[in-house]
PDB file of C-alpha atoms in Angstrom:
ATOM      1  CA  MET A   1     -31.191 -45.520 -22.802  1.00 38.00           C
ATOM      2  CA  MET A   2     -31.339 -42.033 -23.123  1.00 40.00           C
ATOM      3  CA  SER A   3     -30.392 -40.324 -19.890  1.00 39.00           C
ATOM      4  CA  HIS A   4     -32.377 -37.941 -17.794  1.00 43.00           C
ATOM      5  CA  LEU A   5     -32.623 -34.425 -19.903  1.00 40.00           C
ATOM      6  CA  PRO A   6     -33.090 -30.050 -18.811  1.00 39.00           C
ATOM      7  CA  VAL A   7     -36.704 -29.365 -20.959  1.00 40.00           C
ATOM      8  CA  GLU A   8     -34.897 -26.837 -23.465  1.00 41.00           C
ATOM      9  CA  PRO A   9     -35.876 -26.240 -26.629  1.00 40.00           C
ATOM     10  CA  SER A  10     -34.568 -27.089 -29.664  1.00 40.00           C
ATOM     11  CA  ASN A  11     -34.071 -25.074 -33.116  1.00 40.00           C
ATOM     12  CA  ALA A  12     -36.667 -27.442 -34.583  1.00 37.00           C
ATOM     13  CA  ALA A  13     -39.890 -27.035 -31.912  1.00 37.00           C
ATOM     14  CA  ALA A  14     -39.038 -23.072 -31.400  1.00 39.00           C
ATOM     15  CA  ALA A  15     -39.377 -22.242 -35.456  1.00 40.00           C
ATOM     16  CA  ILE A  16     -42.549 -22.003 -35.989  1.00 48.00           C
ATOM     17  CA  PRO A  17     -44.961 -21.876 -33.314  1.00 54.00           C
ATOM     18  CA  LEU A  18     -48.878 -23.150 -33.789  1.00 59.00           C
ATOM     19  CA  HIS A  19     -51.404 -21.116 -32.802  1.00 61.00           C
ATOM     20  CA  SER A  20     -54.299 -22.449 -30.590  1.00 61.00           C
ATOM     21  CA  SER A  21     -56.607 -22.135 -33.470  1.00 62.00           C
ATOM     22  CA  GLN A  22     -54.607 -24.877 -35.090  1.00 87.00           C
ATOM     23  CA  LEU A  23     -54.721 -27.850 -31.800  1.00 92.00           C
ATOM     24  CA  ALA A  24     -57.045 -30.504 -32.026  1.00 94.00           C
ATOM     25  CA  LEU A  25     -55.600 -30.806 -28.681  1.00 97.00           C
ATOM     26  CA  SER A  26     -52.811 -28.981 -25.910  1.00 97.00           C
ATOM     27  CA  LEU A  27     -51.215 -29.852 -22.395  1.00 98.00           C
ATOM     28  CA  ARG A  28     -50.059 -27.020 -20.157  1.00 97.00           C
ATOM     29  CA  GLY A  29     -47.891 -27.798 -17.266  1.00 98.00           C
ATOM     30  CA  VAL A  30     -49.641 -30.910 -16.668  1.00 98.00           C
ATOM     31  CA  HIS A  31     -48.272 -33.154 -13.816  1.00 98.00           C
ATOM     32  CA  THR A  32     -50.633 -36.280 -12.677  1.00 98.00           C
ATOM     33  CA  HIS A  33     -49.451 -39.009  -9.658  1.00 97.00           C
ATOM     34  CA  ILE A  34     -49.940 -42.478  -9.579  1.00 94.00           C
ATOM     35  CA  GLY A  35     -50.493 -42.940  -5.231  1.00 92.00           C
ATOM     36  CA  ALA A  36     -47.109 -41.824  -3.873  1.00 93.00           C
ATOM     37  CA  TYR A  37     -45.615 -41.945  -7.574  1.00 94.00           C
ATOM     38  CA  HIS A  38     -44.931 -38.749  -9.135  1.00 97.00           C
ATOM     39  CA  ILE A  39     -44.956 -39.248 -13.344  1.00 97.00           C
ATOM     40  CA  LEU A  40     -45.234 -36.333 -15.469  1.00 98.00           C
ATOM     41  CA  HIS A  41     -43.733 -33.208 -13.925  1.00 97.00           C
ATOM     42  CA  GLY A  42     -45.568 -30.410 -15.899  1.00 97.00           C
ATOM     43  CA  VAL A  43     -46.009 -31.913 -19.982  1.00 98.00           C
ATOM     44  CA  ASP A  44     -46.270 -29.274 -22.486  1.00 98.00           C
ATOM     45  CA  LEU A  45     -47.696 -30.532 -25.826  1.00 97.00           C
ATOM     46  CA  ASP A  46     -49.477 -29.526 -29.215  1.00 97.00           C
ATOM     47  CA  VAL A  47     -51.125 -32.129 -31.494  1.00 97.00           C
ATOM     48  CA  PRO A  48     -51.743 -30.147 -34.538  1.00 95.00           C
ATOM     49  CA  THR A  49     -55.761 -31.558 -35.844  1.00 94.00           C
ATOM     50  CA  GLY A  50     -55.609 -33.194 -38.291  1.00 92.00           C
ATOM     51  CA  GLN A  51     -52.564 -34.503 -38.591  1.00 93.00           C
ATOM     52  CA  LEU A  52     -50.259 -38.092 -36.671  1.00 95.00           C
ATOM     53  CA  THR A  53     -48.410 -36.446 -33.926  1.00 97.00           C
ATOM     54  CA  MET A  54     -45.602 -39.496 -32.092  1.00 96.00           C
ATOM     55  CA  LEU A  55     -44.502 -39.298 -28.924  1.00 96.00           C
ATOM     56  CA  LEU A  56     -41.595 -40.640 -28.271  1.00 94.00           C
ATOM     57  CA  GLY A  57     -39.080 -41.509 -25.177  1.00 90.00           C
ATOM     58  CA  ARG A  58     -37.648 -44.051 -23.770  1.00 85.00           C
ATOM     59  CA  ASN A  59     -39.367 -46.765 -21.099  1.00 87.00           C
ATOM     60  CA  GLY A  60     -41.036 -45.120 -18.180  1.00 90.00           C
ATOM     61  CA  ALA A  61     -39.972 -41.776 -20.173  1.00 92.00           C
ATOM     62  CA  GLY A  62     -44.164 -41.057 -19.194  1.00 95.00           C
ATOM     63  CA  LYS A  63     -46.027 -41.713 -22.480  1.00 96.00           C
ATOM     64  CA  THR A  64     -49.061 -43.850 -21.895  1.00 96.00           C
ATOM     65  CA  THR A  65     -49.166 -41.886 -18.468  1.00 97.00           C
ATOM     66  CA  THR A  66     -49.884 -38.710 -20.586  1.00 98.00           C
ATOM     67  CA  LEU A  67     -52.262 -41.224 -22.775  1.00 98.00           C
ATOM     68  CA  ARG A  68     -53.736 -41.906 -19.732  1.00 97.00           C
ATOM     69  CA  THR A  69     -54.035 -38.143 -18.337  1.00 98.00           C
ATOM     70  CA  ILE A  70     -55.661 -37.454 -21.560  1.00 98.00           C
ATOM     71  CA  MET A  71     -58.712 -39.773 -20.888  1.00 97.00           C
ATOM     72  CA  GLY A  72     -58.905 -38.633 -16.964  1.00 97.00           C
ATOM     73  CA  LEU A  73     -57.729 -42.525 -16.458  1.00 96.00           C
ATOM     74  CA  TRP A  74     -55.122 -41.353 -14.144  1.00 95.00           C
ATOM     75  CA  PRO A  75     -56.205 -37.482 -13.535  1.00 94.00           C
ATOM     76  CA  ALA A  76     -53.456 -34.784 -13.741  1.00 97.00           C
ATOM     77  CA  SER A  77     -52.741 -33.296 -10.255  1.00 96.00           C
ATOM     78  CA  GLN A  78     -51.736 -30.034 -11.883  1.00 97.00           C
ATOM     79  CA  GLY A  79     -52.120 -28.293 -15.236  1.00 98.00           C
ATOM     80  CA  GLN A  80     -54.511 -28.189 -17.948  1.00 97.00           C
ATOM     81  CA  VAL A  81     -55.334 -31.160 -21.009  1.00 98.00           C
ATOM     82  CA  LEU A  82     -57.254 -28.353 -23.365  1.00 97.00           C
ATOM     83  CA  LEU A  83     -59.527 -29.475 -26.519  1.00 96.00           C
ATOM     84  CA  ASP A  84     -60.158 -27.415 -28.669  1.00 93.00           C
ATOM     85  CA  GLY A  85     -59.135 -24.786 -26.052  1.00 93.00           C
ATOM     86  CA  GLN A  86     -62.234 -26.370 -24.368  1.00 95.00           C
ATOM     87  CA  PRO A  87     -60.461 -27.405 -20.940  1.00 96.00           C
ATOM     88  CA  ILE A  88     -61.383 -31.491 -20.368  1.00 97.00           C
ATOM     89  CA  HIS A  89     -59.165 -32.730 -17.985  1.00 95.00           C
ATOM     90  CA  LYS A  90     -61.618 -32.328 -14.121  1.00 95.00           C
ATOM     91  CA  LEU A  91     -64.303 -34.036 -16.603  1.00 96.00           C
ATOM     92  CA  SER A  92     -64.452 -38.058 -16.180  1.00 96.00           C
ATOM     93  CA  THR A  93     -63.581 -40.697 -18.756  1.00 96.00           C
ATOM     94  CA  PRO A  94     -67.253 -40.965 -20.128  1.00 95.00           C
ATOM     95  CA  ASP A  95     -67.019 -37.864 -20.740  1.00 96.00           C
ATOM     96  CA  ILE A  96     -64.143 -37.341 -22.488  1.00 96.00           C
ATOM     97  CA  ALA A  97     -64.944 -40.443 -24.695  1.00 93.00           C
ATOM     98  CA  GLN A  98     -68.393 -38.314 -25.518  1.00 92.00           C
ATOM     99  CA  ARG A  99     -66.232 -35.667 -27.063  1.00 94.00           C
ATOM    100  CA  ASP A 100     -65.783 -38.487 -30.336  1.00 92.00           C
ATOM    101  CA  ILE A 101     -61.725 -39.073 -28.103  1.00 95.00           C
ATOM    102  CA  ALA A 102     -60.973 -42.573 -28.250  1.00 94.00           C
ATOM    103  CA  TYR A 103     -58.661 -44.264 -27.028  1.00 95.00           C
ATOM    104  CA  VAL A 104     -56.522 -48.022 -27.763  1.00 95.00           C
ATOM    105  CA  PRO A 105     -54.434 -48.503 -24.793  1.00 93.00           C
ATOM    106  CA  GLU A 106     -51.336 -50.579 -25.206  1.00 89.00           C
ATOM    107  CA  ASN A 107     -52.889 -53.918 -24.066  1.00 85.00           C
ATOM    108  CA  MET A 108     -55.719 -53.314 -26.713  1.00 83.00           C
ATOM    109  CA  GLY A 109     -58.428 -53.784 -24.296  1.00 85.00           C
ATOM    110  CA  ILE A 110     -60.702 -56.199 -26.685  1.00 91.00           C
ATOM    111  CA  PHE A 111     -63.058 -58.994 -24.946  1.00 94.00           C
ATOM    112  CA  GLY A 112     -61.957 -62.423 -26.408  1.00 93.00           C
ATOM    113  CA  ASP A 113     -64.667 -64.004 -25.419  1.00 95.00           C
ATOM    114  CA  LEU A 114     -66.731 -62.020 -28.244  1.00 96.00           C
ATOM    115  CA  THR A 115     -66.950 -62.584 -32.004  1.00 97.00           C
ATOM    116  CA  VAL A 116     -64.581 -59.692 -34.055  1.00 96.00           C
ATOM    117  CA  ALA A 117     -68.888 -58.275 -34.930  1.00 96.00           C
ATOM    118  CA  GLU A 118     -69.598 -57.884 -31.178  1.00 96.00           C
ATOM    119  CA  ASN A 119     -66.355 -56.248 -30.317  1.00 95.00           C
ATOM    120  CA  LEU A 120     -67.033 -53.086 -32.624  1.00 95.00           C
ATOM    121  CA  LEU A 121     -70.919 -52.930 -31.447  1.00 94.00           C
ATOM    122  CA  LEU A 122     -69.627 -52.648 -28.203  1.00 91.00           C
ATOM    123  CA  ALA A 123     -68.113 -49.686 -29.531  1.00 90.00           C
ATOM    124  CA  ALA A 124     -70.627 -48.153 -31.850  1.00 89.00           C
ATOM    125  CA  ARG A 125     -72.827 -45.569 -29.114  1.00 84.00           C
ATOM    126  CA  GLN A 126     -75.129 -45.538 -32.237  1.00 83.00           C
ATOM    127  CA  ALA A 127     -75.882 -48.816 -32.852  1.00 87.00           C
ATOM    128  CA  ARG A 128     -78.344 -50.838 -30.992  1.00 88.00           C
ATOM    129  CA  SER A 129     -77.884 -54.557 -33.343  1.00 91.00           C
ATOM    130  CA  LEU A 130     -75.339 -55.690 -35.740  1.00 91.00           C
ATOM    131  CA  LYS A 131     -78.045 -55.109 -38.266  1.00 90.00           C
ATOM    132  CA  GLU A 132     -78.155 -51.084 -36.469  1.00 90.00           C
ATOM    133  CA  LEU A 133     -74.037 -50.755 -37.480  1.00 90.00           C
ATOM    134  CA  ASP A 134     -73.072 -48.333 -40.157  1.00 91.00           C
ATOM    135  CA  THR A 135     -72.869 -50.405 -43.315  1.00 92.00           C
ATOM    136  CA  GLN A 136     -70.851 -48.082 -45.157  1.00 93.00           C
ATOM    137  CA  ARG A 137     -67.878 -47.197 -42.048  1.00 92.00           C
ATOM    138  CA  LEU A 138     -68.361 -51.528 -42.240  1.00 93.00           C
ATOM    139  CA  ASP A 139     -67.097 -51.660 -45.559  1.00 94.00           C
ATOM    140  CA  TRP A 140     -63.995 -48.944 -45.144  1.00 93.00           C
ATOM    141  CA  LEU A 141     -62.963 -50.151 -41.740  1.00 93.00           C
ATOM    142  CA  PHE A 142     -63.043 -53.725 -44.001  1.00 93.00           C
ATOM    143  CA  GLY A 143     -60.849 -52.024 -46.794  1.00 91.00           C
ATOM    144  CA  LEU A 144     -58.171 -50.448 -44.442  1.00 90.00           C
ATOM    145  CA  PHE A 145     -58.412 -53.915 -41.977  1.00 92.00           C
ATOM    146  CA  PRO A 146     -59.128 -57.090 -44.787  1.00 92.00           C
ATOM    147  CA  ALA A 147     -58.654 -59.323 -41.955  1.00 93.00           C
ATOM    148  CA  LEU A 148     -62.062 -58.324 -40.051  1.00 95.00           C
ATOM    149  CA  LYS A 149     -64.104 -59.428 -42.501  1.00 95.00           C
ATOM    150  CA  LYS A 150     -62.768 -62.605 -42.932  1.00 96.00           C
ATOM    151  CA  PHE A 151     -63.236 -62.895 -39.133  1.00 96.00           C
ATOM    152  CA  TRP A 152     -66.275 -61.408 -38.212  1.00 96.00           C
ATOM    153  CA  LEU A 153     -68.251 -64.127 -36.465  1.00 96.00           C
ATOM    154  CA  TYR A 154     -65.001 -65.504 -34.507  1.00 95.00           C
ATOM    155  CA  PRO A 155     -63.853 -64.947 -31.335  1.00 96.00           C
ATOM    156  CA  ALA A 156     -61.586 -62.206 -30.674  1.00 96.00           C
ATOM    157  CA  GLY A 157     -59.632 -63.689 -28.595  1.00 94.00           C
ATOM    158  CA  LYS A 158     -57.909 -66.544 -31.111  1.00 95.00           C
ATOM    159  CA  LEU A 159     -57.064 -63.421 -33.659  1.00 95.00           C
ATOM    160  CA  SER A 160     -53.552 -63.147 -34.309  1.00 92.00           C
ATOM    161  CA  GLY A 161     -51.663 -60.285 -32.315  1.00 90.00           C
ATOM    162  CA  GLY A 162     -52.090 -58.915 -35.384  1.00 90.00           C
ATOM    163  CA  GLN A 163     -55.169 -58.857 -35.632  1.00 93.00           C
ATOM    164  CA  LYS A 164     -56.409 -57.907 -32.067  1.00 93.00           C
ATOM    165  CA  GLN A 165     -54.554 -55.177 -32.940  1.00 92.00           C
ATOM    166  CA  MET A 166     -56.041 -54.353 -36.190  1.00 92.00           C
ATOM    167  CA  LEU A 167     -59.741 -54.362 -34.011  1.00 95.00           C
ATOM    168  CA  ALA A 168     -58.617 -52.655 -31.424  1.00 94.00           C
ATOM    169  CA  ILE A 169     -57.766 -49.686 -33.898  1.00 93.00           C
ATOM    170  CA  ALA A 170     -61.033 -50.505 -35.948  1.00 93.00           C
ATOM    171  CA  ARG A 171     -63.096 -50.762 -33.066  1.00 93.00           C
ATOM    172  CA  ALA A 172     -62.096 -47.247 -31.355  1.00 92.00           C
ATOM    173  CA  MET A 173     -63.058 -46.214 -35.329  1.00 91.00           C
ATOM    174  CA  ILE A 174     -66.182 -47.696 -35.718  1.00 92.00           C
ATOM    175  CA  GLU A 175     -67.869 -44.525 -34.995  1.00 90.00           C
ATOM    176  CA  PRO A 176     -66.619 -40.622 -36.811  1.00 88.00           C
ATOM    177  CA  ARG A 177     -63.338 -39.259 -34.469  1.00 90.00           C
ATOM    178  CA  ARG A 178     -61.964 -35.750 -34.006  1.00 92.00           C
ATOM    179  CA  LEU A 179     -58.517 -37.824 -31.554  1.00 95.00           C
ATOM    180  CA  LEU A 180     -57.937 -41.543 -31.595  1.00 95.00           C
ATOM    181  CA  LEU A 181     -54.553 -42.486 -28.852  1.00 97.00           C
ATOM    182  CA  ILE A 182     -52.835 -45.233 -29.938  1.00 96.00           C
ATOM    183  CA  ASP A 183     -50.082 -47.064 -27.490  1.00 95.00           C
ATOM    184  CA  GLU A 184     -47.615 -48.273 -29.142  1.00 93.00           C
ATOM    185  CA  PRO A 185     -49.926 -50.689 -31.799  1.00 92.00           C
ATOM    186  CA  SER A 186     -46.517 -52.285 -33.065  1.00 90.00           C
ATOM    187  CA  LYS A 187     -45.602 -53.598 -29.524  1.00 87.00           C
ATOM    188  CA  GLY A 188     -44.481 -57.723 -29.718  1.00 86.00           C
ATOM    189  CA  LEU A 189     -45.808 -58.317 -33.714  1.00 87.00           C
ATOM    190  CA  ALA A 190     -44.180 -59.521 -36.106  1.00 88.00           C
ATOM    191  CA  PRO A 191     -41.619 -57.064 -39.277  1.00 89.00           C
ATOM    192  CA  ALA A 192     -44.443 -58.792 -41.929  1.00 87.00           C
ATOM    193  CA  ILE A 193     -47.645 -57.054 -39.897  1.00 88.00           C
ATOM    194  CA  ILE A 194     -45.879 -54.243 -38.847  1.00 90.00           C
ATOM    195  CA  LEU A 195     -45.687 -53.193 -42.358  1.00 90.00           C
ATOM    196  CA  ASN A 196     -49.572 -54.107 -43.042  1.00 87.00           C
ATOM    197  CA  LEU A 197     -50.266 -52.725 -39.978  1.00 89.00           C
ATOM    198  CA  VAL A 198     -47.705 -49.125 -40.875  1.00 91.00           C
ATOM    199  CA  GLU A 199     -49.971 -48.944 -44.966  1.00 89.00           C
ATOM    200  CA  ALA A 200     -53.217 -49.254 -42.525  1.00 88.00           C
ATOM    201  CA  LEU A 201     -52.911 -46.160 -40.213  1.00 89.00           C
ATOM    202  CA  LYS A 202     -51.234 -44.391 -43.761  1.00 89.00           C
ATOM    203  CA  GLU A 203     -54.322 -44.804 -44.892  1.00 87.00           C
ATOM    204  CA  LEU A 204     -56.528 -44.211 -42.168  1.00 86.00           C
ATOM    205  CA  ARG A 205     -54.965 -41.295 -41.986  1.00 85.00           C
ATOM    206  CA  ARG A 206     -55.455 -40.032 -46.126  1.00 85.00           C
ATOM    207  CA  SER A 207     -59.355 -40.837 -45.970  1.00 83.00           C
ATOM    208  CA  SER A 208     -60.209 -39.435 -42.901  1.00 84.00           C
ATOM    209  CA  HIS A 209     -60.305 -36.073 -40.162  1.00 82.00           C
ATOM    210  CA  THR A 210     -59.208 -37.999 -37.198  1.00 90.00           C
ATOM    211  CA  THR A 211     -56.061 -36.270 -35.603  1.00 94.00           C
ATOM    212  CA  ILE A 212     -53.869 -39.049 -34.100  1.00 95.00           C
ATOM    213  CA  LEU A 213     -51.012 -39.289 -31.420  1.00 97.00           C
ATOM    214  CA  LEU A 214     -49.310 -42.317 -31.512  1.00 97.00           C
ATOM    215  CA  VAL A 215     -46.931 -43.636 -28.306  1.00 96.00           C
ATOM    216  CA  GLU A 216     -44.436 -46.184 -30.125  1.00 91.00           C
ATOM    217  CA  GLN A 217     -41.143 -47.871 -29.491  1.00 85.00           C
ATOM    218  CA  ASN A 218     -40.427 -48.491 -32.873  1.00 86.00           C
ATOM    219  CA  PHE A 219     -38.492 -46.280 -34.706  1.00 83.00           C
ATOM    220  CA  MET A 220     -39.299 -47.297 -38.393  1.00 86.00           C
ATOM    221  CA  VAL A 221     -43.074 -47.186 -37.890  1.00 91.00           C
ATOM    222  CA  ALA A 222     -42.146 -43.184 -36.347  1.00 91.00           C
ATOM    223  CA  LYS A 223     -39.951 -42.791 -39.501  1.00 91.00           C
ATOM    224  CA  ALA A 224     -42.902 -43.959 -41.763  1.00 93.00           C
ATOM    225  CA  LEU A 225     -45.971 -42.695 -40.174  1.00 94.00           C
ATOM    226  CA  GLY A 226     -45.388 -39.282 -38.193  1.00 93.00           C
ATOM    227  CA  GLU A 227     -46.313 -35.735 -39.296  1.00 94.00           C
ATOM    228  CA  ARG A 228     -45.050 -34.177 -35.688  1.00 96.00           C
ATOM    229  CA  VAL A 229     -42.690 -35.503 -32.600  1.00 96.00           C
ATOM    230  CA  ALA A 230     -42.620 -35.006 -29.658  1.00 96.00           C
ATOM    231  CA  VAL A 231     -39.583 -36.564 -27.265  1.00 94.00           C
ATOM    232  CA  MET A 232     -40.347 -37.351 -23.581  1.00 94.00           C
ATOM    233  CA  ASP A 233     -37.912 -37.919 -20.530  1.00 91.00           C
ATOM    234  CA  ASP A 234     -38.506 -38.577 -17.008  1.00 93.00           C
ATOM    235  CA  GLY A 235     -42.259 -37.000 -17.419  1.00 96.00           C
ATOM    236  CA  ARG A 236     -41.877 -33.704 -19.939  1.00 96.00           C
ATOM    237  CA  VAL A 237     -41.766 -33.178 -22.969  1.00 96.00           C
ATOM    238  CA  VAL A 238     -38.057 -32.761 -23.760  1.00 93.00           C
ATOM    239  CA  HIS A 239     -37.887 -31.818 -27.451  1.00 92.00           C
ATOM    240  CA  SER A 240     -41.465 -31.015 -30.294  1.00 93.00           C
ATOM    241  CA  GLY A 241     -41.349 -30.454 -33.594  1.00 93.00           C
ATOM    242  CA  ALA A 242     -41.440 -31.341 -36.931  1.00 94.00           C
ATOM    243  CA  MET A 243     -40.506 -35.279 -37.560  1.00 93.00           C
ATOM    244  CA  ALA A 244     -39.005 -34.988 -41.040  1.00 93.00           C
ATOM    245  CA  ASP A 245     -36.334 -32.323 -39.051  1.00 91.00           C
ATOM    246  CA  LEU A 246     -35.207 -35.579 -36.186  1.00 89.00           C
ATOM    247  CA  ILE A 247     -35.216 -38.067 -39.535  1.00 88.00           C
ATOM    248  CA  GLU A 248     -33.129 -35.634 -41.192  1.00 88.00           C
ATOM    249  CA  ASP A 249     -30.822 -35.062 -37.838  1.00 83.00           C
ATOM    250  CA  GLU A 250     -28.718 -37.275 -36.079  1.00 82.00           C
ATOM    251  CA  SER A 251     -27.308 -35.202 -33.681  1.00 81.00           C
ATOM    252  CA  LEU A 252     -30.741 -34.234 -32.763  1.00 78.00           C
ATOM    253  CA  GLN A 253     -31.494 -37.709 -32.672  1.00 77.00           C
ATOM    254  CA  GLN A 254     -28.260 -38.882 -30.425  1.00 77.00           C
ATOM    255  CA  ARG A 255     -28.891 -36.364 -27.951  1.00 76.00           C
ATOM    256  CA  PHE A 256     -33.235 -36.254 -27.377  1.00 70.00           C
ATOM    257  CA  LEU A 257     -33.093 -40.245 -28.053  1.00 72.00           C
ATOM    258  CA  GLY A 258     -29.927 -41.668 -27.618  1.00 67.00           C
ATOM    259  CA  LEU A 259     -29.733 -43.162 -31.000  1.00 54.00           C
ATOM    260  CA  SER A 260     -29.811 -43.193 -34.326  1.00 46.00           C
ATOM    261  CA  LEU A 261     -32.724 -42.898 -36.922  1.00 47.00           C
ATOM    262  CA  GLY A 262     -31.016 -44.601 -39.343  1.00 47.00           C
ATOM    263  CA  ALA A 263     -29.384 -47.570 -38.088  1.00 45.00           C
ATOM    264  CA  HIS A 264     -33.386 -48.537 -37.465  1.00 43.00           C
ATOM    265  CA  GLN A 265     -33.570 -48.111 -41.880  1.00 44.00           C
TER     266      GLN A 265
END
């Protein structure tokens, strides 16, 4: 388990500062309270435009709270959340979502009694019936997640865990998004399903202009997908930089995660 760490910029994090114009999302000094509990303690986080940023850290470090704070589900008690340089932390969750931000929670949030088709239709703001869904967009999603086409009229609650996760991501992408927040997509999935999910997320990055912030505990997934990385501990970001630097430097892995990524290869 990772020990609580002081907030010190590593050499990798400090090497190339990002200009604000390069950032899709940034958090500045964000604190979040949930009832009597102080969860986030001044989070500073940069998510570059058009890249996939991994948010890593032990259980309880504040990763899910960070995503929920960005979405306004748990409002920031202090600090700023900026989307393309514009503050959004005082907006309601529906207003934040209207700015083309989609959130895939850890529990996936699908409607089990509805079909795959109906789940996607609910997420498509521009369509009122299945016939009004963007067929070109659907074909693209079916290319990423073929099982969704196969089980189009199947109750979502009867899908496998991996298929439910793919539906959750497809629902978030049924319309073009500028920012996608995903919370632990590989959790509870079999290794073969995780590999399929990784390939689908890689293709999503290649074929769209969506910026992705992804929370993950599986370090093989993090290694395969991440371009940038931020590591959290005790409600703060304690390291940020290029994912490649963290992968190549075992001392950084030990310092910030308490493990070696090499051990997970």
